[in-house]
C-alpha cells in the first residue's frame, strides 16, 4: 500500500501504482481527481489489523503524521521515531561508535552554548529535519555567530511549509564532522527482518563548507564497489532496531581510513520527492517501489552486468543564488538543459514556495563528468531573472 503526499509525486510512481494495481490513498491532496483509483483510508487500517506483515510506502515524510495517528497499533511509529529523531538514532548506534560526539540542544539554548565544550569544527542540524534544511557546518566562532542568525530565519519559514513530524524546530543535534566521501542508499527489510539494498548513490560536495543536496549520482562502478558493504551495515542496523517490512533511505560517509559512519536514516521511504528510487530505475531498469511492495530481491549480479558505463545523476536545483525566491521572476530551464549531454527528465518545482527550482535527471558519459562538476559548484544565478 502507498501513501501519497506533498510536495511531489512523480509520474513514474503513479505509473507503478496503476500498472501493479497497488492500493493507495492521497493524504495531502496531491493528485488530481480521478487520476488514480484510490482506496479508503479505513481499508489500509483494516489490512494492517488483519495482516501483521502488511507493507506501506510513502513518497513524503508529510505522511508520517497519518501513520502515527492511524497505525499506532503497529510497530511503525516506533520504527519511525528511532530514525526520524536524530538523537534517538545516535543513541541506537552509540555502542557501535563509542567515541563519536553528539549533543542535543534546545533552540532557546543556542546563545548559551559554550564552544569550548564542542569539537570544532562541528555540524548542527534539527533533531527532526528534512533535506538539508537547517544543516550547517561551523568552522569557527565567527561562523557560529552567523549560523545562529540563519537558523532562526530558516525555521520561521519551515514552520509554515512542513508538519512537526517532518521538521521539528524545537531542538537541534550538534555532532562532530565526519570526514570522507558521502553516499546514500535505499533499502528495505522483509517479513523475516532480512535486509535488501535497492540502489547506491554517491553524494559529492562543491566545497568543504557545502552541505547541500545538489547532486547525487550512480553508476555500475559505484554499485559494484559499495553494495556488499552497505548491505552488511544495514543488516546490523535492522537487527538492532528489529525491523520488519520496512523501507528506508540511508546516508553514510566512508572516512579517509575506510570506516563507515552513518549520518542519518530516513524512515518509511526511499529518497524523498520520488528521487533516488526513480534514479535507480533509470540506471538499472529495476523498480524499487515494485520490488519492496511485492517482496522481490534484485538480482544485482545480472543488473550490474546489463548496465552501461555512463553516470546517472539527480541534480536538485536548490536556490543557491543568494536572491530570495520571491524576488525571482523566472528560471531559464532551456539554458540549464543545454549544459548537459543527455538530460533525461526535468521536474519543475514551485520555487517561490519551496526554494527549489526543480530536479533534473541526466545521463553523462564518463569523459563528460565536468558537466556534473560545473552544476555542483554553480550558484545558478546565470539562470534566473529578477522581477
Short mmCIF file of N, CA, C and O in Angstrom, two decimals, residues 232-297:
data_model
loop_
_atom_site.label_atom_id
_atom_site.label_comp_id
_atom_site.label_asym_id
_atom_site.label_seq_id
_atom_site.Cartn_x
_atom_site.Cartn_y
_atom_site.Cartn_z
N UNK A 232 25.83 -5.10 4.44
CA UNK A 232 26.28 -5.61 5.74
C UNK A 232 25.92 -4.62 6.85
O UNK A 232 25.45 -5.01 7.92
N UNK A 233 26.14 -3.33 6.59
CA UNK A 233 25.83 -2.32 7.60
C UNK A 233 24.33 -2.29 7.92
O UNK A 233 23.93 -2.28 9.08
N UNK A 234 23.51 -2.27 6.88
CA UNK A 234 22.07 -2.13 7.12
C UNK A 234 21.50 -3.40 7.76
O UNK A 234 20.52 -3.34 8.51
N UNK A 235 22.13 -4.52 7.53
CA UNK A 235 21.73 -5.75 8.23
C UNK A 235 21.93 -5.60 9.73
O UNK A 235 21.04 -5.92 10.53
N UNK A 236 23.09 -5.08 10.12
CA UNK A 236 23.35 -4.85 11.54
C UNK A 236 22.39 -3.84 12.13
O UNK A 236 21.90 -4.00 13.26
N UNK A 237 22.10 -2.81 11.37
CA UNK A 237 21.17 -1.78 11.84
C UNK A 237 19.78 -2.35 12.05
O UNK A 237 19.13 -2.08 13.07
N UNK A 238 19.32 -3.17 11.11
CA UNK A 238 18.00 -3.78 11.24
C UNK A 238 17.89 -4.70 12.43
O UNK A 238 16.85 -4.77 13.10
N UNK A 239 18.97 -5.41 12.71
CA UNK A 239 18.97 -6.31 13.87
C UNK A 239 18.84 -5.52 15.18
O UNK A 239 18.16 -5.96 16.12
N UNK A 240 19.48 -4.37 15.24
CA UNK A 240 19.41 -3.54 16.44
C UNK A 240 18.00 -3.01 16.68
O UNK A 240 17.52 -2.97 17.81
N UNK A 241 17.36 -2.56 15.61
CA UNK A 241 16.02 -1.98 15.74
C UNK A 241 14.91 -3.01 15.54
O UNK A 241 13.74 -2.67 15.67
N UNK A 242 15.28 -4.25 15.20
CA UNK A 242 14.33 -5.34 14.99
C UNK A 242 13.28 -4.97 13.93
O UNK A 242 12.08 -5.08 14.15
N UNK A 243 13.78 -4.52 12.80
CA UNK A 243 12.91 -4.03 11.73
C UNK A 243 12.34 -5.16 10.89
O UNK A 243 13.03 -6.13 10.59
N UNK A 244 11.09 -5.00 10.48
CA UNK A 244 10.44 -5.92 9.56
C UNK A 244 9.49 -5.13 8.65
O UNK A 244 8.85 -4.18 9.09
N UNK A 245 9.43 -5.53 7.38
CA UNK A 245 8.50 -4.93 6.41
C UNK A 245 8.62 -3.40 6.42
O UNK A 245 7.62 -2.68 6.55
N UNK A 246 9.83 -2.92 6.22
CA UNK A 246 10.09 -1.50 6.42
C UNK A 246 11.10 -0.97 5.41
O UNK A 246 12.19 -1.53 5.26
N UNK A 247 10.78 0.13 4.69
CA UNK A 247 11.73 0.74 3.77
C UNK A 247 12.46 1.91 4.42
O UNK A 247 11.95 2.53 5.36
N UNK A 248 13.65 2.25 3.90
CA UNK A 248 14.40 3.37 4.44
C UNK A 248 15.40 3.92 3.42
O UNK A 248 15.77 3.25 2.46
N UNK A 249 15.80 5.15 3.67
CA UNK A 249 16.82 5.82 2.87
C UNK A 249 17.96 6.18 3.82
O UNK A 249 17.75 6.86 4.83
N UNK A 250 19.16 5.70 3.53
CA UNK A 250 20.29 5.79 4.45
C UNK A 250 21.38 6.68 3.87
O UNK A 250 21.70 6.59 2.68
N UNK A 251 21.96 7.53 4.71
CA UNK A 251 23.08 8.37 4.31
C UNK A 251 24.28 8.03 5.19
O UNK A 251 24.15 7.99 6.42
N UNK A 252 25.42 7.79 4.56
CA UNK A 252 26.62 7.40 5.29
C UNK A 252 27.84 8.12 4.72
O UNK A 252 27.79 8.69 3.63
N UNK A 253 28.91 8.08 5.48
CA UNK A 253 30.21 8.53 4.97
C UNK A 253 31.24 7.42 5.16
O UNK A 253 31.18 6.67 6.14
N UNK A 254 32.14 7.34 4.22
CA UNK A 254 33.29 6.45 4.33
C UNK A 254 34.49 7.35 4.64
O UNK A 254 34.88 8.19 3.82
N UNK A 255 35.05 7.21 5.82
CA UNK A 255 36.14 8.08 6.24
C UNK A 255 37.41 7.78 5.45
O UNK A 255 37.51 6.76 4.76
N UNK A 256 38.39 8.66 5.60
CA UNK A 256 39.64 8.50 4.87
C UNK A 256 40.38 7.23 5.24
O UNK A 256 41.18 6.71 4.45
N UNK A 257 40.14 6.72 6.44
CA UNK A 257 40.77 5.46 6.84
C UNK A 257 39.85 4.26 6.61
O UNK A 257 40.10 3.16 7.12
N UNK A 258 38.76 4.47 5.86
CA UNK A 258 37.92 3.36 5.43
C UNK A 258 36.79 2.97 6.35
O UNK A 258 36.11 1.97 6.11
N UNK A 259 36.51 3.75 7.38
CA UNK A 259 35.45 3.40 8.32
C UNK A 259 34.11 3.95 7.84
O UNK A 259 34.02 5.09 7.40
N UNK A 260 33.07 3.13 7.95
CA UNK A 260 31.72 3.56 7.58
C UNK A 260 31.03 4.14 8.81
O UNK A 260 30.92 3.48 9.85
N UNK A 261 30.58 5.40 8.71
CA UNK A 261 29.84 6.04 9.79
C UNK A 261 28.53 6.59 9.22
O UNK A 261 28.54 7.36 8.27
N UNK A 262 27.39 6.19 9.79
CA UNK A 262 26.11 6.69 9.28
C UNK A 262 25.88 8.14 9.64
O UNK A 262 26.31 8.61 10.70
N UNK A 263 25.22 8.86 8.76
CA UNK A 263 24.83 10.24 9.02
C UNK A 263 23.40 10.26 9.54
O UNK A 263 23.12 10.82 10.60
N UNK A 264 22.50 9.65 8.79
CA UNK A 264 21.11 9.57 9.23
C UNK A 264 20.38 8.51 8.43
O UNK A 264 20.84 8.05 7.38
N UNK A 265 19.22 8.13 8.95
CA UNK A 265 18.34 7.18 8.27
C UNK A 265 16.95 7.81 8.17
O UNK A 265 16.41 8.30 9.17
N UNK A 266 16.39 7.83 6.98
CA UNK A 266 15.06 8.38 6.76
C UNK A 266 14.05 7.25 6.64
O UNK A 266 14.18 6.39 5.75
N UNK A 267 13.06 7.21 7.51
CA UNK A 267 12.16 6.05 7.59
C UNK A 267 10.99 6.08 6.63
O UNK A 267 10.52 7.14 6.20
N UNK A 268 10.51 4.88 6.28
CA UNK A 268 9.26 4.64 5.56
C UNK A 268 9.28 5.07 4.11
O UNK A 268 8.26 5.13 3.45
N UNK A 269 10.45 5.39 3.59
CA UNK A 269 10.55 5.83 2.20
C UNK A 269 11.95 5.59 1.68
O UNK A 269 12.87 5.31 2.44
N UNK A 270 12.11 5.73 0.37
CA UNK A 270 13.42 5.83 -0.23
C UNK A 270 13.71 7.34 -0.32
O UNK A 270 13.23 8.09 0.52
N UNK A 271 14.47 7.81 -1.29
CA UNK A 271 14.72 9.25 -1.36
C UNK A 271 13.43 10.03 -1.50
O UNK A 271 12.55 9.66 -2.27
N UNK A 272 13.28 11.11 -0.73
CA UNK A 272 12.06 11.91 -0.76
C UNK A 272 11.84 12.59 -2.10
O UNK A 272 12.74 12.71 -2.92
N UNK A 273 10.61 13.02 -2.35
CA UNK A 273 10.22 13.68 -3.58
C UNK A 273 10.39 12.76 -4.79
O UNK A 273 10.61 13.21 -5.90
N UNK A 274 10.33 11.45 -4.57
CA UNK A 274 10.47 10.46 -5.65
C UNK A 274 11.80 10.65 -6.39
O UNK A 274 11.85 10.83 -7.62
N UNK A 275 12.90 10.61 -5.66
CA UNK A 275 14.20 10.91 -6.24
C UNK A 275 15.06 9.67 -6.45
O UNK A 275 15.27 9.23 -7.58
N UNK A 276 15.58 9.10 -5.38
CA UNK A 276 16.59 8.05 -5.51
C UNK A 276 16.04 6.79 -6.18
O UNK A 276 16.73 6.17 -7.00
N UNK A 277 14.82 6.39 -5.84
CA UNK A 277 14.25 5.19 -6.46
C UNK A 277 14.05 5.39 -7.96
O UNK A 277 14.31 4.48 -8.76
N UNK A 278 13.61 6.57 -8.35
CA UNK A 278 13.43 6.87 -9.77
C UNK A 278 14.78 6.86 -10.50
O UNK A 278 14.89 6.39 -11.63
N UNK A 279 15.81 7.38 -9.83
CA UNK A 279 17.15 7.39 -10.43
C UNK A 279 17.68 5.96 -10.59
O UNK A 279 18.28 5.62 -11.62
N UNK A 280 17.45 5.12 -9.60
CA UNK A 280 17.87 3.72 -9.69
C UNK A 280 17.20 3.03 -10.88
O UNK A 280 17.83 2.25 -11.59
N UNK A 281 15.92 3.32 -11.09
CA UNK A 281 15.22 2.73 -12.22
C UNK A 281 15.84 3.19 -13.54
O UNK A 281 16.05 2.37 -14.46
N UNK A 282 16.15 4.46 -13.66
CA UNK A 282 16.75 4.97 -14.90
C UNK A 282 18.10 4.31 -15.17
O UNK A 282 18.45 4.03 -16.32
N UNK A 283 18.86 4.05 -14.12
CA UNK A 283 20.20 3.50 -14.28
C UNK A 283 20.21 1.99 -14.47
O UNK A 283 21.07 1.46 -15.18
N UNK A 284 19.27 1.28 -13.84
CA UNK A 284 19.33 -0.18 -13.82
C UNK A 284 18.13 -0.88 -14.45
O UNK A 284 18.21 -2.08 -14.75
N UNK A 285 17.01 -0.17 -14.59
CA UNK A 285 15.79 -0.82 -15.07
C UNK A 285 15.01 -1.53 -13.98
O UNK A 285 13.95 -2.11 -14.24
N UNK A 286 15.51 -1.50 -12.75
CA UNK A 286 14.83 -2.15 -11.62
C UNK A 286 13.97 -1.13 -10.90
O UNK A 286 14.41 -0.02 -10.62
N UNK A 287 12.74 -1.51 -10.57
CA UNK A 287 11.77 -0.61 -9.94
C UNK A 287 11.74 -0.85 -8.43
O UNK A 287 11.12 -1.80 -7.96
N UNK A 288 12.40 -0.01 -7.63
CA UNK A 288 12.45 -0.24 -6.18
C UNK A 288 11.09 -0.24 -5.50
O UNK A 288 10.88 -0.98 -4.53
N UNK A 289 10.16 0.60 -5.96
CA UNK A 289 8.83 0.62 -5.36
C UNK A 289 8.16 -0.75 -5.52
O UNK A 289 7.63 -1.33 -4.56
N UNK A 290 8.19 -1.27 -6.72
CA UNK A 290 7.58 -2.56 -7.01
C UNK A 290 8.26 -3.68 -6.23
O UNK A 290 7.58 -4.55 -5.67
N UNK A 291 9.58 -3.65 -6.20
CA UNK A 291 10.31 -4.72 -5.51
C UNK A 291 9.98 -4.75 -4.03
O UNK A 291 9.80 -5.83 -3.44
N UNK A 292 9.92 -3.59 -3.38
CA UNK A 292 9.60 -3.57 -1.95
C UNK A 292 8.19 -4.08 -1.69
O UNK A 292 7.98 -4.94 -0.83
N UNK A 293 7.22 -3.58 -2.44
CA UNK A 293 5.83 -3.90 -2.15
C UNK A 293 5.44 -5.31 -2.57
O UNK A 293 4.44 -5.85 -2.08
N UNK A 294 6.22 -5.93 -3.45
CA UNK A 294 5.94 -7.31 -3.85
C UNK A 294 6.98 -8.28 -3.30
O UNK A 294 7.01 -9.45 -3.67
N UNK A 295 7.84 -7.78 -2.41
CA UNK A 295 8.82 -8.61 -1.71
C UNK A 295 9.79 -9.31 -2.67
O UNK A 295 10.09 -10.49 -2.54
N UNK A 296 10.30 -8.56 -3.64
CA UNK A 296 11.29 -9.09 -4.56
C UNK A 296 12.69 -8.60 -4.19
O UNK A 296 12.85 -7.48 -3.70
N UNK A 297 13.67 -9.42 -4.45
CA UNK A 297 15.06 -9.05 -4.21
C UNK A 297 15.76 -8.92 -5.56
O UNK A 297 15.69 -9.83 -6.38
#
